[in-house]
């Protein structure tokens, strides 16, 4: 909270409101930065990028995180309220490869699922994701998470200011070093 300014439950609620407005029963989040943003969780799977390999499936009734379960610890389980997951405000943790089976199975209960398309710096969902869901259920739209991430709260604004100050100081040090050399 002190870094994000908003809980993951509040972000999920806003996303569910967006999905309801689009008349979607669910959304598959494939962007690693969007998964990290929605859940307020960071990782180190990709060098110099604080994300982890995962898919996130959000419907009105459940939230499922597909990732390598060997990395899951008690802190993450507590943060995501996963220890006794029996309501729509906890995150079920499943193996990364289970997403394919679950998309085929769960999509039988949905009328429409939002599958992100390419937009700005996001490539959108892969053909494999599209292939796992019946075409008539897919709503191709840019991810609403992109717009959620663009609207900064006060904590995020202060964090950006502090990061810019640190970045500016680092640039001054580098330029000074180069000038001395």
C-alpha positions as a printed Julia matrix, in Angstrom:
181×3 Matrix{Float64}:
   0.0     0.0     0.0
   2.77    2.45    0.82
   4.19    2.03   -2.71
   1.03    1.36   -4.74
  -1.45    3.58   -2.92
  -4.24    1.14   -3.7
  -4.96   -2.44   -2.66
  -5.16   -5.21   -5.23
  -8.78   -5.86   -4.19
  -9.71   -2.27   -5.11
  -7.98   -2.62   -8.48
  -9.81   -5.89   -9.16
 -13.12   -4.2    -8.26
 -12.45   -1.39  -10.75
 -11.49   -3.93  -13.42
 -14.64   -5.97  -12.75
 -16.72   -2.78  -13.13
 -15.05   -2.2   -16.51
 -15.77   -5.77  -17.55
 -19.42   -5.46  -16.5
 -19.73   -2.26  -18.54
 -18.4    -4.17  -21.58
 -20.76   -7.07  -20.78
 -17.84   -9.46  -20.31
 -17.87  -12.37  -17.89
 -14.08  -12.58  -17.65
 -10.74  -11.32  -18.86
  -7.41  -13.03  -19.39
  -4.47  -10.77  -18.54
  -1.39  -11.75  -20.48
   0.82   -8.67  -19.99
   3.33   -9.3   -17.21
   3.34   -5.64  -16.19
  -0.46   -5.69  -15.91
  -0.38   -8.82  -13.73
   2.18   -7.15  -11.45
   0.16   -3.92  -11.33
  -3.23   -5.51  -10.59
  -1.91   -7.77   -7.81
   0.69   -5.34   -6.37
   3.29   -8.11   -6.71
   6.73   -7.92   -8.27
   9.18  -10.57   -9.42
  12.57  -11.11  -11.01
  12.01  -13.55  -13.87
  13.21  -11.03  -16.46
  16.47   -9.15  -15.78
  16.04   -5.43  -14.97
  12.25   -5.76  -15.06
  10.26   -6.31  -11.83
   7.79   -8.84  -13.25
   7.26  -12.59  -13.15
   5.94  -15.01  -15.77
   2.22  -15.43  -15.22
  -1.28  -15.23  -16.59
  -4.13  -13.76  -14.58
  -7.74  -14.74  -15.16
 -10.36  -12.48  -13.61
 -14.07  -13.15  -13.7
 -16.91  -11.84  -11.56
 -16.6   -14.88   -9.29
 -12.93  -15.77   -9.23
  -9.35  -14.66   -9.68
  -6.78  -17.22  -10.81
  -3.04  -16.6   -11.01
  -1.14  -19.05  -13.23
   2.56  -19.07  -12.4
   5.41  -21.32  -11.37
   4.17  -22.51   -7.96
   7.67  -23.27   -6.67
   8.18  -19.52   -6.16
   5.1   -19.13   -3.95
   5.8   -18.37   -0.29
   3.69  -17.65    2.79
   3.97  -13.88    2.28
   2.47  -14.13   -1.19
  -0.27  -16.49   -0.03
  -1.21  -14.04    2.74
  -1.03  -11.01    0.44
  -3.33  -12.64   -2.13
  -5.6   -14.17    0.56
  -5.02  -17.57   -1.05
  -4.89  -19.77    2.06
  -8.66  -20.45    2.1
  -9.97  -19.31   -1.23
 -13.75  -19.58   -1.19
 -14.94  -16.19   -2.43
 -14.39  -13.67   -5.21
 -11.81  -11.69   -3.19
  -9.03  -14.24   -3.01
  -6.58  -15.4    -5.63
  -6.41  -19.07   -6.55
  -2.85  -20.14   -7.34
  -2.33  -22.63  -10.16
   0.55  -23.91  -12.25
   1.5   -21.8   -15.26
   0.6   -24.43  -17.86
  -2.9   -25.0   -16.38
  -4.13  -21.82  -18.05
  -4.74  -23.65  -21.35
  -6.97  -26.32  -19.82
  -8.83  -23.8   -17.66
  -9.51  -21.42  -20.55
 -11.14  -24.24  -22.5
 -13.11  -25.47  -19.48
 -14.16  -22.18  -17.89
 -15.09  -20.55  -21.2
 -17.97  -23.04  -21.43
 -19.63  -21.06  -18.6
 -19.07  -17.6   -20.09
 -20.92  -15.65  -22.75
 -18.09  -13.22  -23.45
 -14.41  -12.95  -22.49
 -12.18   -9.94  -23.03
  -8.95  -10.88  -24.77
  -6.51   -7.95  -24.98
  -5.45   -6.71  -28.4
  -2.25   -4.89  -29.24
  -2.17   -1.3   -27.98
   0.58    1.25  -27.35
   3.44   -0.78  -25.78
   1.49   -4.0   -25.27
   1.49   -6.79  -27.86
  -1.89   -8.17  -26.78
  -2.76  -11.82  -26.27
  -1.0   -14.53  -28.25
  -2.58  -16.72  -30.9
  -2.37  -19.59  -28.42
  -4.7   -17.71  -26.05
  -7.08  -16.97  -28.91
  -6.98  -20.62  -29.94
  -7.95  -21.81  -26.45
 -11.19  -19.82  -26.4
 -14.11  -20.3   -28.82
 -14.0   -17.4   -31.28
 -17.65  -16.42  -30.73
 -16.91  -15.67  -27.04
 -13.93  -13.39  -27.64
 -14.2    -9.62  -27.35
 -11.01   -8.16  -28.82
 -10.29   -4.82  -27.14
  -7.28   -3.05  -25.65
  -6.85   -4.01  -22.02
  -8.68   -1.69  -19.59
  -5.71   -2.17  -17.26
  -3.67    0.09  -19.56
  -6.02    2.96  -18.73
  -6.09    2.05  -15.02
  -2.29    2.2   -14.93
  -2.3     5.58  -16.67
  -4.4     7.19  -13.92
  -1.95    7.74  -11.06
  -3.06    8.13   -7.45
  -1.21   10.44   -5.01
   1.15    7.74   -3.75
   2.12    6.8    -7.31
   2.64   10.47   -8.22
   4.96   10.98   -5.23
   6.85    7.79   -6.13
   7.34    9.04   -9.68
   8.7    12.37   -8.42
  11.16   10.62   -6.1
  12.26    8.28   -8.91
  12.85   11.22  -11.26
  14.96   12.96   -8.61
  17.08    9.82   -8.06
  17.36    9.32  -11.83
  18.44   12.93  -12.35
  21.09   12.63   -9.66
  22.4     9.4   -11.22
  22.56   11.06  -14.66
  24.53   13.99  -13.17
  27.01   11.54  -11.63
  27.46    9.7   -14.93
  27.9    12.92  -16.92
  30.36   14.24  -14.32
  32.33   10.99  -14.51
  32.44   11.19  -18.3
  33.51   14.81  -18.22
  36.35   13.96  -15.79
  37.53   11.12  -18.04
